Amino acid sequence: MTAELSIPRELPVMTLSNTVFFPHVMLPLYIFEPRYRQMLEDVLSGDRLFVVAREDVVRGQSTGEFEPPYPVASVGVVRASHREDDGTSHLILQGLARVRFVRIAREQPYRIGEFEPLSSIGANDDALVDMRSELASAVRMRRQLSRDEASEVYDFLNDLEDPETYLDLVSFTLCEDNDMKQQLLETLDTRRRFNRLLDYLRRNNERLHLEKQLRGKLQEDGLDRN
């Protein structure tokens, strides 16, 4: 994907503590801080691109740095934006590509970073089709074990044919561990990324299966009445 894009070397940055943004993802955002209102205004009058990076909270606590970002993030394009009467905005940002921080160029009036684009390794490997199938089996098991989750999410994922798109969207949607998400984002080798996510989902499915069994036993024993 990065070969098809012309990504500026310097881009505005939004740093969020609990969000790992991936290529292909449609991320809803609510813009309310003055610095990000100004950023959005400038972005919309230009190429509509900015980066969303996860904040390294632990590093910030130990070093005192202001919102230190993890080294790998994703650049996205604003697909839709609605400005409210109070000056806040709701927008949809579509992930385009992974990027790596080179440096923070400035902080005012909002953060601007210098970046280099990153490309996946082995994205055209024929084996990825089989790996997608293997990952899809783990996703189907997750769906069976998590009846409370929205079925439309799984229907949407099931319709995705491109292996890397499927991989990134499953990572964003079904991985609940932000540290693991960041690892997946930073793993450029596509095979290795598939294997890491597959291992995570299998372990998660085992946990969900055990919890389901325990709930069943508790109901049979009537322990919930004690």
Short mmCIF file of C-alpha atoms in Angstrom, two decimals:
data_model
loop_
_atom_site.label_atom_id
_atom_site.label_comp_id
_atom_site.label_asym_id
_atom_site.label_seq_id
_atom_site.Cartn_x
_atom_site.Cartn_y
_atom_site.Cartn_z
CA MET A 1 0.00 0.00 0.00
CA THR A 2 2.76 2.47 0.87
CA ALA A 3 4.14 2.18 -2.67
CA GLU A 4 0.86 3.54 -4.00
CA LEU A 5 0.74 6.45 -1.57
CA SER A 6 2.63 9.68 -1.41
CA ILE A 7 2.95 10.17 2.33
CA PRO A 8 4.40 13.53 3.41
CA ARG A 9 7.52 13.25 5.55
CA GLU A 10 5.97 15.57 8.16
CA LEU A 11 2.44 15.00 9.44
CA PRO A 12 0.24 16.14 12.32
CA VAL A 13 -0.04 13.63 15.16
CA MET A 14 -2.81 12.72 17.59
CA THR A 15 -1.47 10.74 20.55
CA LEU A 16 -3.99 8.54 22.38
CA SER A 17 -3.29 6.42 25.45
CA ASN A 18 -5.68 3.53 24.73
CA THR A 19 -5.81 3.33 20.94
CA VAL A 20 -3.67 1.34 18.51
CA PHE A 21 -4.62 2.41 14.99
CA PHE A 22 -4.13 0.03 12.05
CA PRO A 23 -4.18 0.40 8.27
CA HIS A 24 -7.60 -0.37 6.71
CA VAL A 25 -9.46 0.47 9.95
CA MET A 26 -12.28 3.04 10.06
CA LEU A 27 -11.70 4.86 13.36
CA PRO A 28 -14.38 7.20 14.78
CA LEU A 29 -12.90 10.13 16.67
CA TYR A 30 -14.35 12.98 18.73
CA ILE A 31 -12.28 16.14 18.49
CA PHE A 32 -12.69 18.53 21.41
CA GLU A 33 -9.27 19.74 22.59
CA PRO A 34 -8.31 23.18 21.20
CA ARG A 35 -5.01 21.88 19.76
CA TYR A 36 -6.79 19.10 17.87
CA ARG A 37 -9.55 21.44 16.68
CA GLN A 38 -6.84 23.57 15.08
CA MET A 39 -5.15 20.46 13.70
CA LEU A 40 -8.35 19.21 12.12
CA GLU A 41 -9.08 22.59 10.57
CA ASP A 42 -5.63 22.63 8.98
CA VAL A 43 -5.86 18.99 7.90
CA LEU A 44 -9.23 19.47 6.21
CA SER A 45 -7.89 22.41 4.23
CA GLY A 46 -4.98 20.29 3.03
CA ASP A 47 -4.43 16.61 2.26
CA ARG A 48 -6.71 15.34 5.09
CA LEU A 49 -3.91 13.17 6.49
CA PHE A 50 -2.73 12.77 10.07
CA VAL A 51 -1.16 10.11 12.26
CA VAL A 52 -2.70 8.40 15.27
CA ALA A 53 -0.06 7.06 17.66
CA ARG A 54 -0.43 5.18 20.91
CA GLU A 55 0.97 7.03 23.91
CA ASP A 56 3.64 5.18 25.86
CA VAL A 57 2.23 6.02 29.29
CA VAL A 58 4.82 4.02 31.22
CA ARG A 59 7.68 5.80 29.47
CA GLY A 60 6.06 9.15 30.14
CA GLN A 61 5.76 8.38 33.85
CA SER A 62 9.41 7.40 34.11
CA THR A 63 10.93 10.15 31.96
CA GLY A 64 8.46 13.01 32.32
CA GLU A 65 8.14 13.31 28.53
CA PHE A 66 4.97 14.86 27.20
CA GLU A 67 2.79 12.17 25.60
CA PRO A 68 5.69 10.06 24.31
CA PRO A 69 4.52 7.99 21.31
CA TYR A 70 5.37 4.41 20.49
CA PRO A 71 7.79 4.32 17.53
CA VAL A 72 5.35 2.78 15.04
CA ALA A 73 1.94 4.27 14.27
CA SER A 74 -0.49 4.56 11.36
CA VAL A 75 -1.36 7.43 9.08
CA GLY A 76 -5.00 7.88 8.13
CA VAL A 77 -7.16 10.03 5.88
CA VAL A 78 -10.26 11.85 7.08
CA ARG A 79 -13.15 10.26 5.19
CA ALA A 80 -15.95 12.20 6.90
CA SER A 81 -16.11 15.06 9.38
CA HIS A 82 -19.01 16.82 11.05
CA ARG A 83 -18.45 20.01 13.04
CA GLU A 84 -20.83 20.70 15.91
CA ASP A 85 -22.10 24.15 16.92
CA ASP A 86 -19.78 24.16 19.94
CA GLY A 87 -16.70 23.74 17.76
CA THR A 88 -16.16 20.06 18.47
CA SER A 89 -16.17 17.56 15.62
CA HIS A 90 -16.97 13.93 14.92
CA LEU A 91 -14.93 12.30 12.19
CA ILE A 92 -14.06 8.98 10.58
CA LEU A 93 -10.37 8.33 9.93
CA GLN A 94 -9.42 5.53 7.55
CA GLY A 95 -6.06 3.89 8.18
CA LEU A 96 -3.74 3.93 5.17
CA ALA A 97 -0.26 2.75 6.16
CA ARG A 98 2.21 2.07 8.94
CA VAL A 99 4.80 4.75 9.63
CA ARG A 100 7.78 5.05 11.96
CA PHE A 101 8.65 8.15 13.95
CA VAL A 102 11.93 9.76 12.97
CA ARG A 103 11.52 12.67 15.36
CA ILE A 104 9.01 15.13 16.75
CA ALA A 105 9.45 18.28 14.68
CA ARG A 106 7.37 20.62 16.84
CA GLU A 107 4.72 20.66 19.55
CA GLN A 108 2.86 23.92 18.93
CA PRO A 109 0.10 24.62 18.15
CA TYR A 110 -0.16 20.83 17.85
CA ARG A 111 2.34 18.03 17.42
CA ILE A 112 4.03 17.56 14.04
CA GLY A 113 6.13 14.46 13.53
CA GLU A 114 8.68 13.44 10.95
CA PHE A 115 8.00 9.93 9.65
CA GLU A 116 9.21 7.24 7.31
CA PRO A 117 6.68 4.90 5.66
CA LEU A 118 6.83 1.19 6.46
CA SER A 119 5.96 -1.67 4.15
CA SER A 120 4.94 -5.19 5.09
CA ILE A 121 7.38 -8.00 4.37
CA GLY A 122 5.95 -10.92 2.39
CA ALA A 123 2.55 -9.34 1.83
CA ASN A 124 2.25 -11.12 -1.55
CA ASP A 125 3.24 -14.54 -0.21
CA ASP A 126 0.89 -17.21 -1.59
CA ALA A 127 0.95 -18.96 1.80
CA LEU A 128 -0.99 -16.05 3.32
CA VAL A 129 -4.21 -17.35 1.75
CA ASP A 130 -3.90 -20.54 3.82
CA MET A 131 -2.92 -18.53 6.89
CA ARG A 132 -5.99 -16.35 6.44
CA SER A 133 -8.11 -19.52 6.37
CA GLU A 134 -6.48 -20.76 9.57
CA LEU A 135 -7.04 -17.41 11.26
CA ALA A 136 -10.67 -17.38 10.07
CA SER A 137 -11.22 -20.72 11.85
CA ALA A 138 -10.02 -19.17 15.12
CA VAL A 139 -12.31 -16.17 14.50
CA ARG A 140 -15.30 -18.48 13.94
CA MET A 141 -14.53 -20.25 17.21
CA ARG A 142 -14.35 -16.88 18.95
CA ARG A 143 -17.78 -16.07 17.54
CA GLN A 144 -19.24 -19.31 18.90
CA LEU A 145 -17.76 -18.71 22.34
CA SER A 146 -18.78 -15.02 22.49
CA ARG A 147 -22.47 -15.01 21.70
CA ASP A 148 -22.86 -11.57 23.28
CA GLU A 149 -20.66 -9.86 20.67
CA ALA A 150 -22.26 -8.12 17.69
CA SER A 151 -22.70 -10.59 14.85
CA GLU A 152 -22.35 -7.86 12.22
CA VAL A 153 -18.68 -7.47 13.21
CA TYR A 154 -18.00 -11.09 12.30
CA ASP A 155 -20.06 -10.84 9.12
CA PHE A 156 -17.99 -7.86 8.04
CA LEU A 157 -14.71 -9.62 8.80
CA ASN A 158 -15.82 -12.75 6.97
CA ASP A 159 -16.36 -10.78 3.76
CA LEU A 160 -12.75 -9.56 3.66
CA GLU A 161 -10.71 -11.56 1.14
CA ASP A 162 -7.34 -9.80 1.11
CA PRO A 163 -5.21 -11.60 3.73
CA GLU A 164 -3.37 -8.56 5.07
CA THR A 165 -6.50 -6.43 5.27
CA TYR A 166 -8.20 -9.27 7.13
CA LEU A 167 -5.21 -9.61 9.45
CA ASP A 168 -5.10 -5.93 10.39
CA LEU A 169 -8.85 -5.63 10.92
CA VAL A 170 -9.03 -8.77 13.06
CA SER A 171 -6.09 -7.42 15.07
CA PHE A 172 -7.87 -4.13 15.68
CA THR A 173 -11.33 -5.60 16.28
CA LEU A 174 -10.78 -8.80 18.27
CA CYS A 175 -7.51 -8.27 20.10
CA GLU A 176 -8.32 -6.79 23.51
CA ASP A 177 -4.73 -6.36 24.72
CA ASN A 178 -3.26 -3.02 23.65
CA ASP A 179 0.30 -4.23 24.23
CA MET A 180 -0.34 -7.14 21.89
CA LYS A 181 -1.99 -4.80 19.39
CA GLN A 182 1.10 -2.60 19.41
CA GLN A 183 3.29 -5.65 18.83
CA LEU A 184 1.11 -6.66 15.88
CA LEU A 185 1.28 -3.15 14.45
CA GLU A 186 5.08 -3.16 14.73
CA THR A 187 5.49 -6.65 13.20
CA LEU A 188 6.27 -6.00 9.54
CA ASP A 189 6.79 -9.66 8.62
CA THR A 190 3.27 -10.65 7.60
CA ARG A 191 3.69 -14.37 8.32
CA ARG A 192 4.98 -13.61 11.80
CA ARG A 193 2.09 -11.22 12.36
CA PHE A 194 -0.39 -13.92 11.34
CA ASN A 195 1.22 -16.41 13.72
CA ARG A 196 1.26 -13.95 16.63
CA LEU A 197 -2.41 -13.10 16.22
CA LEU A 198 -3.37 -16.73 15.70
CA ASP A 199 -1.57 -17.73 18.89
CA TYR A 200 -3.29 -14.90 20.79
CA LEU A 201 -6.77 -15.86 19.53
CA ARG A 202 -6.26 -19.55 20.29
CA ARG A 203 -5.19 -18.80 23.86
CA ASN A 204 -8.11 -16.41 24.22
CA ASN A 205 -10.51 -19.02 22.87
CA GLU A 206 -9.20 -21.57 25.37
CA ARG A 207 -9.88 -19.10 28.17
CA LEU A 208 -13.39 -18.37 26.89
CA HIS A 209 -14.09 -22.10 26.56
CA LEU A 210 -12.97 -22.73 30.14
CA GLU A 211 -15.09 -19.84 31.43
CA LYS A 212 -18.08 -21.22 29.54
CA GLN A 213 -17.57 -24.65 31.10
CA LEU A 214 -17.25 -23.16 34.58
CA ARG A 215 -20.42 -21.12 34.15
CA GLY A 216 -22.25 -24.26 33.09
CA LYS A 217 -21.06 -26.19 36.15
CA LEU A 218 -22.04 -23.38 38.47
CA GLN A 219 -25.54 -23.32 37.03
CA GLU A 220 -25.83 -27.11 37.34
CA ASP A 221 -24.68 -27.07 40.95
CA GLY A 222 -26.93 -24.15 41.84
CA LEU A 223 -24.06 -22.36 43.51
CA ASP A 224 -25.40 -19.02 42.34
CA ARG A 225 -28.12 -19.34 44.96
CA ASN A 226 -25.66 -19.49 47.87
#
